[in-house]
Short mmCIF file of C-alpha atoms and ligand atoms in Angstrom, two decimals:
data_model
loop_
_atom_site.label_atom_id
_atom_site.label_comp_id
_atom_site.label_asym_id
_atom_site.label_seq_id
_atom_site.Cartn_x
_atom_site.Cartn_y
_atom_site.Cartn_z
CA MET U 1 98.26 115.89 138.12
CA SER U 2 96.56 112.62 137.23
CA VAL U 3 92.83 112.58 136.56
CA GLN U 4 92.24 110.45 139.69
CA HIS U 5 93.65 113.19 141.89
CA ALA U 6 92.14 116.23 140.18
CA PRO U 7 89.60 117.77 142.61
CA ASN U 8 87.17 118.78 139.86
CA VAL U 9 87.07 115.33 138.18
CA GLU U 10 84.58 112.66 139.24
CA MET U 11 85.54 109.21 137.92
CA HIS U 12 83.01 106.43 137.34
CA THR U 13 84.61 103.10 136.46
CA SER U 14 82.95 99.82 135.36
CA THR U 15 80.42 101.89 133.48
CA CYS U 16 79.21 100.95 130.02
CA VAL U 17 77.59 103.80 128.08
CA ASP U 18 74.50 102.64 126.27
CA ARG U 19 72.69 105.76 125.06
CA VAL U 20 73.62 109.34 124.25
CA GLU U 21 71.32 112.38 123.88
CA ILE U 22 72.51 115.79 122.75
CA ASP U 23 70.48 119.00 122.73
CA GLN U 24 71.05 122.77 122.65
CA ASP U 25 71.82 123.10 126.35
CA GLY U 26 73.70 119.94 127.25
CA VAL U 27 74.22 116.22 126.92
CA ARG U 28 72.89 113.18 128.70
CA VAL U 29 74.50 109.73 128.80
CA THR U 30 72.75 106.61 130.07
CA ASP U 31 74.69 103.50 131.04
CA THR U 32 73.63 99.85 130.79
CA GLN U 33 72.53 99.92 134.45
CA GLY U 34 70.14 102.75 133.65
CA ARG U 35 72.15 105.44 135.43
CA CYS U 36 72.04 108.91 133.84
CA PHE U 37 74.88 111.42 133.66
CA GLU U 38 74.26 114.97 132.50
CA GLY U 39 76.85 117.49 131.38
CA SER U 40 77.67 120.56 129.31
CA ALA U 41 79.55 118.62 126.64
CA LEU U 42 80.54 115.11 125.59
CA ILE U 43 83.86 113.81 124.22
CA GLY U 44 83.42 110.21 123.08
CA ALA U 45 86.78 108.44 123.52
CA ASP U 46 85.28 104.96 123.64
CA GLY U 47 87.43 103.20 121.09
CA VAL U 48 86.95 101.26 117.86
CA ARG U 49 83.34 100.22 118.58
CA SER U 50 82.33 103.59 120.01
CA VAL U 51 78.74 103.88 121.21
CA VAL U 52 79.04 107.67 121.03
CA ARG U 53 80.04 107.40 117.38
CA ASN U 54 76.99 105.25 116.69
CA THR U 55 74.87 108.26 117.68
CA LEU U 56 76.99 110.95 116.05
CA VAL U 57 78.01 109.23 112.81
CA GLY U 58 76.09 105.95 112.62
CA ASP U 59 78.58 103.92 110.57
CA THR U 60 80.13 100.55 111.40
CA HIS U 61 83.68 99.37 111.89
CA ARG U 62 85.40 97.40 109.13
CA VAL U 63 87.05 94.17 110.26
CA SER U 64 90.27 93.86 108.26
CA GLY U 65 90.81 90.10 108.54
CA HIS U 66 94.41 90.95 109.47
CA VAL U 67 95.54 89.42 112.74
CA VAL U 68 98.38 90.71 114.94
CA TYR U 69 100.29 88.54 117.40
CA ARG U 70 102.52 90.17 120.00
CA ALA U 71 104.97 88.71 122.51
CA VAL U 72 107.95 89.81 124.58
CA VAL U 73 111.15 87.76 124.35
CA PRO U 74 113.93 88.02 126.98
CA ARG U 75 117.32 89.00 125.58
CA GLU U 76 118.88 85.59 126.35
CA ASP U 77 116.23 83.84 124.22
CA MET U 78 116.65 86.18 121.25
CA PRO U 79 118.89 84.70 118.51
CA GLU U 80 122.26 86.41 118.85
CA ASP U 81 122.40 87.43 115.20
CA LEU U 82 119.05 89.27 115.58
CA ARG U 83 119.80 91.26 118.75
CA TRP U 84 119.71 94.48 116.75
CA ASN U 85 119.43 97.86 118.40
CA ALA U 86 116.88 98.98 115.83
CA ALA U 87 113.33 98.40 114.68
CA ALA U 88 113.52 95.62 112.09
CA ILE U 89 110.85 94.43 109.67
CA TRP U 90 110.68 91.24 107.61
CA VAL U 91 107.99 91.36 104.95
CA GLY U 92 106.37 88.58 102.94
CA PRO U 93 103.20 87.76 101.00
CA ASN U 94 100.22 88.45 103.28
CA CYS U 95 102.43 88.73 106.37
CA HIS U 96 105.22 90.56 108.16
CA LEU U 97 107.28 90.39 111.38
CA VAL U 98 108.66 93.28 113.42
CA HIS U 99 111.14 93.20 116.29
CA TYR U 100 112.87 95.86 118.36
CA PRO U 101 114.55 96.13 121.77
CA LEU U 102 112.72 97.18 124.93
CA ARG U 103 114.15 98.29 128.30
CA GLY U 104 117.58 99.07 126.91
CA GLY U 105 117.82 95.68 125.21
CA GLU U 106 116.80 93.49 128.19
CA GLN U 107 113.80 92.30 126.16
CA TYR U 108 112.63 92.30 122.55
CA ASN U 109 109.17 93.15 121.34
CA LEU U 110 108.02 90.72 118.67
CA VAL U 111 104.97 91.60 116.58
CA VAL U 112 103.76 89.52 113.66
CA THR U 113 100.83 90.09 111.33
CA PHE U 114 99.08 87.81 108.85
CA HIS U 115 95.89 87.62 106.80
CA SER U 116 93.61 85.22 108.61
CA ARG U 117 91.96 82.21 106.99
CA GLU U 118 89.08 82.54 109.48
CA LYS U 119 86.16 84.95 109.51
CA GLU U 120 87.37 87.35 112.21
CA GLU U 121 85.56 89.52 114.76
CA TRP U 122 87.34 92.60 116.14
CA GLY U 123 88.88 91.84 119.55
CA VAL U 124 91.81 90.62 121.60
CA ARG U 125 92.48 87.25 123.24
CA GLU U 126 95.29 84.83 124.10
CA GLY U 127 97.04 83.50 120.99
CA SER U 128 98.36 80.04 120.20
CA ALA U 129 101.86 79.16 119.01
CA GLU U 130 100.36 76.56 116.64
CA GLU U 131 98.20 79.13 114.91
CA VAL U 132 100.92 81.71 114.45
CA ASN U 133 103.41 79.11 113.20
CA SER U 134 100.90 77.79 110.68
CA TYR U 135 100.97 81.14 108.83
CA PHE U 136 104.76 81.32 108.53
CA THR U 137 105.78 77.91 107.23
CA ASP U 138 107.06 79.34 103.93
CA ILE U 139 109.15 82.27 105.15
CA CYS U 140 112.94 82.24 105.36
CA GLU U 141 114.58 80.52 108.29
CA ARG U 142 116.15 83.52 110.07
CA PRO U 143 112.93 85.30 111.10
CA ARG U 144 111.00 82.02 111.40
CA ARG U 145 113.26 80.95 114.31
CA LEU U 146 111.80 83.85 116.29
CA LEU U 147 108.35 82.30 116.35
CA SER U 148 109.42 79.50 118.68
CA LYS U 149 110.79 81.90 121.33
CA PRO U 150 107.72 83.36 123.09
CA THR U 151 106.10 81.42 125.93
CA SER U 152 102.79 83.25 125.45
CA TRP U 153 101.21 85.41 122.77
CA LYS U 154 98.42 87.99 122.65
CA ARG U 155 96.24 88.01 119.53
CA TRP U 156 94.38 91.00 118.05
CA ALA U 157 91.91 90.79 115.16
CA THR U 158 92.08 94.34 113.82
CA ALA U 159 89.53 96.78 112.42
CA ASP U 160 89.30 100.37 111.21
CA ARG U 161 86.59 102.61 109.76
CA ASP U 162 86.34 104.63 106.57
CA PRO U 163 87.22 108.24 107.41
CA VAL U 164 84.27 110.66 107.65
CA GLU U 165 84.13 114.44 107.20
CA ARG U 166 82.43 115.21 110.52
CA TRP U 167 82.83 113.58 113.92
CA GLY U 168 80.31 115.51 115.98
CA ARG U 169 77.45 117.90 116.31
CA GLY U 170 76.50 120.50 118.86
CA ARG U 171 78.16 119.90 122.20
CA ALA U 172 79.55 116.47 121.30
CA THR U 173 82.63 115.19 119.51
CA LEU U 174 84.89 112.14 119.26
CA LEU U 175 88.54 111.57 120.08
CA GLY U 176 91.11 108.81 119.45
CA ASP U 177 90.00 105.46 118.03
CA ALA U 178 86.36 106.50 118.33
CA ALA U 179 87.07 109.26 115.80
CA HIS U 180 89.59 107.54 113.53
CA PRO U 181 90.26 103.86 114.25
CA MET U 182 93.12 102.71 112.08
CA LEU U 183 95.12 99.61 111.26
CA GLN U 184 98.41 99.30 113.12
CA TYR U 185 100.72 99.48 110.07
CA LEU U 186 102.02 102.98 110.86
CA ALA U 187 101.91 102.50 114.66
CA GLN U 188 99.96 105.76 114.97
CA GLY U 189 96.63 105.08 116.73
CA ALA U 190 97.69 106.18 120.21
CA CYS U 191 99.90 108.94 118.76
CA MET U 192 96.90 110.42 116.94
CA ALA U 193 94.77 110.17 120.09
CA LEU U 194 97.41 112.21 121.94
CA GLU U 195 97.57 114.79 119.16
CA ASP U 196 93.75 114.99 119.32
CA ALA U 197 93.86 115.63 123.07
CA VAL U 198 96.38 118.43 122.73
CA THR U 199 94.53 120.03 119.82
CA LEU U 200 91.22 119.81 121.67
CA ARG U 201 92.75 121.61 124.63
CA GLU U 202 94.02 124.36 122.31
CA ALA U 203 90.62 124.64 120.58
CA ILE U 204 88.87 125.05 123.94
CA ARG U 205 91.47 127.60 125.04
CA ALA U 206 90.84 129.54 121.85
CA GLN U 207 87.25 130.18 123.04
CA HIS U 208 88.69 132.25 125.94
CA GLY U 209 86.54 130.64 128.62
CA SER U 210 83.26 131.43 126.82
CA GLY U 211 82.03 127.86 127.42
CA ASP U 212 81.11 127.59 123.73
CA PHE U 213 81.89 123.90 123.42
CA ALA U 214 80.13 123.55 120.08
CA ALA U 215 82.45 126.16 118.53
CA ALA U 216 85.54 124.60 120.15
CA PHE U 217 84.58 121.11 118.93
CA ARG U 218 83.99 122.28 115.34
CA LEU U 219 87.38 124.01 115.33
CA PHE U 220 89.02 120.88 116.75
CA GLU U 221 87.39 118.69 114.08
CA GLU U 222 88.31 121.10 111.29
CA LYS U 223 91.96 120.82 112.32
CA ARG U 224 92.04 117.05 112.87
CA VAL U 225 89.76 115.33 110.35
CA VAL U 226 91.95 115.55 107.25
CA ARG U 227 95.21 114.73 109.01
CA THR U 228 93.82 111.68 110.77
CA ALA U 229 92.01 110.51 107.61
CA ARG U 230 95.36 110.65 105.82
CA VAL U 231 96.87 108.45 108.52
CA VAL U 232 93.97 105.94 108.35
CA LEU U 233 94.29 105.63 104.56
CA SER U 234 98.10 105.59 104.62
CA ALA U 235 98.08 102.82 107.24
CA ARG U 236 95.90 100.67 104.97
CA GLU U 237 98.24 101.38 102.07
CA MET U 238 101.32 100.56 104.14
CA GLY U 239 99.79 97.19 105.00
CA ARG U 240 99.25 96.54 101.31
CA ILE U 241 102.87 97.46 100.52
CA TYR U 242 104.29 95.29 103.32
CA HIS U 243 102.17 92.28 102.37
CA ALA U 244 102.50 92.62 98.59
CA LYS U 245 102.80 89.51 96.47
CA GLY U 246 103.35 88.73 92.78
CA ILE U 247 103.85 91.76 90.56
CA GLU U 248 102.92 94.20 93.38
CA ARG U 249 105.82 92.81 95.38
CA GLN U 250 108.18 93.43 92.49
CA VAL U 251 106.89 97.00 92.10
CA ARG U 252 107.46 97.63 95.83
CA ASN U 253 110.97 96.26 95.64
CA SER U 254 111.86 98.35 92.61
CA LEU U 255 110.42 101.49 94.26
CA TRP U 256 112.42 101.06 97.44
CA GLN U 257 115.62 99.52 96.13
CA GLY U 258 118.56 101.87 96.68
CA ARG U 259 116.41 104.56 98.35
CA SER U 260 118.44 106.43 100.95
CA PRO U 261 117.31 106.68 104.59
CA GLU U 262 117.06 110.47 104.08
CA ARG U 263 114.47 110.02 101.34
CA PHE U 264 112.46 107.69 103.60
CA TYR U 265 112.62 110.25 106.42
CA ASP U 266 111.59 113.10 104.11
CA ALA U 267 108.57 111.08 102.98
CA MET U 268 107.45 110.80 106.63
CA GLU U 269 107.93 114.48 107.45
CA TRP U 270 104.17 115.17 107.18
CA LEU U 271 103.58 112.57 109.89
CA TYR U 272 106.36 113.18 112.39
CA GLY U 273 106.71 116.95 111.83
CA TRP U 274 103.50 117.78 113.76
CA THR U 275 103.90 120.27 116.59
CA VAL U 276 101.46 121.83 119.03
CA ALA U 277 102.63 125.28 117.99
CA HIS U 278 100.90 124.85 114.63
CA CYS U 279 97.99 122.60 115.57
CA LEU U 280 95.34 125.29 114.99
CA ASP U 281 96.95 126.85 111.88
C1 FAD I 301 98.09 95.27 117.81
C2 FAD I 301 98.06 96.76 117.96
C3 FAD I 301 99.25 97.47 117.96
C4 FAD I 301 99.23 98.84 118.11
N1 FAD I 301 100.43 99.53 118.10
C5 FAD I 301 100.42 100.86 118.25
C6 FAD I 301 101.66 101.59 118.25
O1 FAD I 301 102.73 101.02 118.14
N2 FAD I 301 101.60 102.94 118.38
C7 FAD I 301 100.41 103.62 118.51
O2 FAD I 301 100.42 104.85 118.61
N3 FAD I 301 99.24 102.94 118.52
C8 FAD I 301 99.21 101.60 118.40
N4 FAD I 301 98.02 100.90 118.43
C9 FAD I 301 96.77 101.65 118.52
C10 FAD I 301 96.41 102.05 119.94
O3 FAD I 301 96.39 100.93 120.80
C11 FAD I 301 95.04 102.73 119.92
O4 FAD I 301 94.97 103.66 118.86
C12 FAD I 301 94.76 103.45 121.21
O5 FAD I 301 94.68 102.53 122.28
C13 FAD I 301 93.45 104.24 121.11
O6 FAD I 301 93.19 104.85 122.34
P1 FAD I 301 91.73 105.30 122.70
O7 FAD I 301 91.83 105.85 124.10
O8 FAD I 301 91.16 106.16 121.63
O9 FAD I 301 90.85 103.97 122.69
P2 FAD I 301 90.98 102.69 123.64
O10 FAD I 301 92.39 102.47 124.09
O11 FAD I 301 90.29 101.58 122.89
O12 FAD I 301 90.13 103.08 124.91
C14 FAD I 301 88.72 103.17 124.84
C15 FAD I 301 88.18 103.00 126.25
O13 FAD I 301 86.76 103.17 126.20
C16 FAD I 301 86.16 102.13 126.96
N5 FAD I 301 84.82 101.91 126.38
C17 FAD I 301 84.51 101.30 125.22
N6 FAD I 301 83.18 101.28 125.04
C18 FAD I 301 82.64 101.89 126.14
C19 FAD I 301 81.31 102.18 126.55
N7 FAD I 301 80.25 101.85 125.80
N8 FAD I 301 81.13 102.83 127.73
C20 FAD I 301 82.19 103.17 128.51
N9 FAD I 301 83.47 102.93 128.17
C21 FAD I 301 83.69 102.30 126.99
C22 FAD I 301 87.08 100.92 126.81
O14 FAD I 301 86.89 100.02 127.86
C23 FAD I 301 88.44 101.61 126.85
O15 FAD I 301 88.88 101.77 128.17
C24 FAD I 301 98.00 99.53 118.27
C25 FAD I 301 96.80 98.80 118.29
C26 FAD I 301 96.84 97.43 118.12
C27 FAD I 301 95.53 96.66 118.12
#
């Protein structure tokens, strides 16, 4: 059942949380219109610039200066020699391009990343073909042809945060990007948010209906903090490897040259081998 239709869920949209108070018996949230909401517990899932995190942790996000452009290209516009039924990546100094089929090959997702020359602020807006092209003048012709295909682009200036050892206190915790915003290099932000949600459910279940949210939240954090911190740090490192230049580029190439797909898969087992059955182990 969706949240909208659940009888015991009250949804408030167009609401911007401004202030959070947590005490022994409950939590209170105040929005920018001055409305107050009281409850037994608080799960802050308010994204990269989380207001709840400001209260619970008090750190700031770290703008990476890396910009992502994304577009969808219809199959007929995709160069025939690149209509691969696979995720493909082209890497270069300070940049990379990814493409893969969507909807059974009717469309292709095109995602490109570069290190911006500008001072960036975290956020998303419409992109411009001129800007994206200006960062790829020196790459080889085959992937560069792709850049002329989209009719519109979306542009994200990305950010993450340094991992922390604790996300919450008392009857409050964080989930998803609020807890562990990460760069997109491992494509794991939403995946980790889903793992969080499942683990949180299991941690609450483990309290056998006692209503001890503080205990459930500490158990949830204990099981999630290290794993998600590993993903945050690995995503940064993956960006560095993709965008390597000079001697780092040569080291990357020598590390990966001749490596079998099986060895690549084995190296990712820690990431993709997660199951709910072991989430509280
Ligand atoms: C370019 C790019 C590519 C990505 N690719 C992938 C991928 O391939 N795979 C993957 O798994 N992940 C990917 N991600 C990451 C993924 O999008 C995020 O990790 C995911 O959306 C996080 O979900 P969330 O619910 O925690 O936060 P969000 O999706 O950011 O949702 C937070 C919500 O909180 C609301 N909110 C914010 N502040 C307040 C406030 N003060 N009061 C009330 N509401 C508030 C926002 O409006 C929003 O609705 C990508 C991200 C980017 C930028």
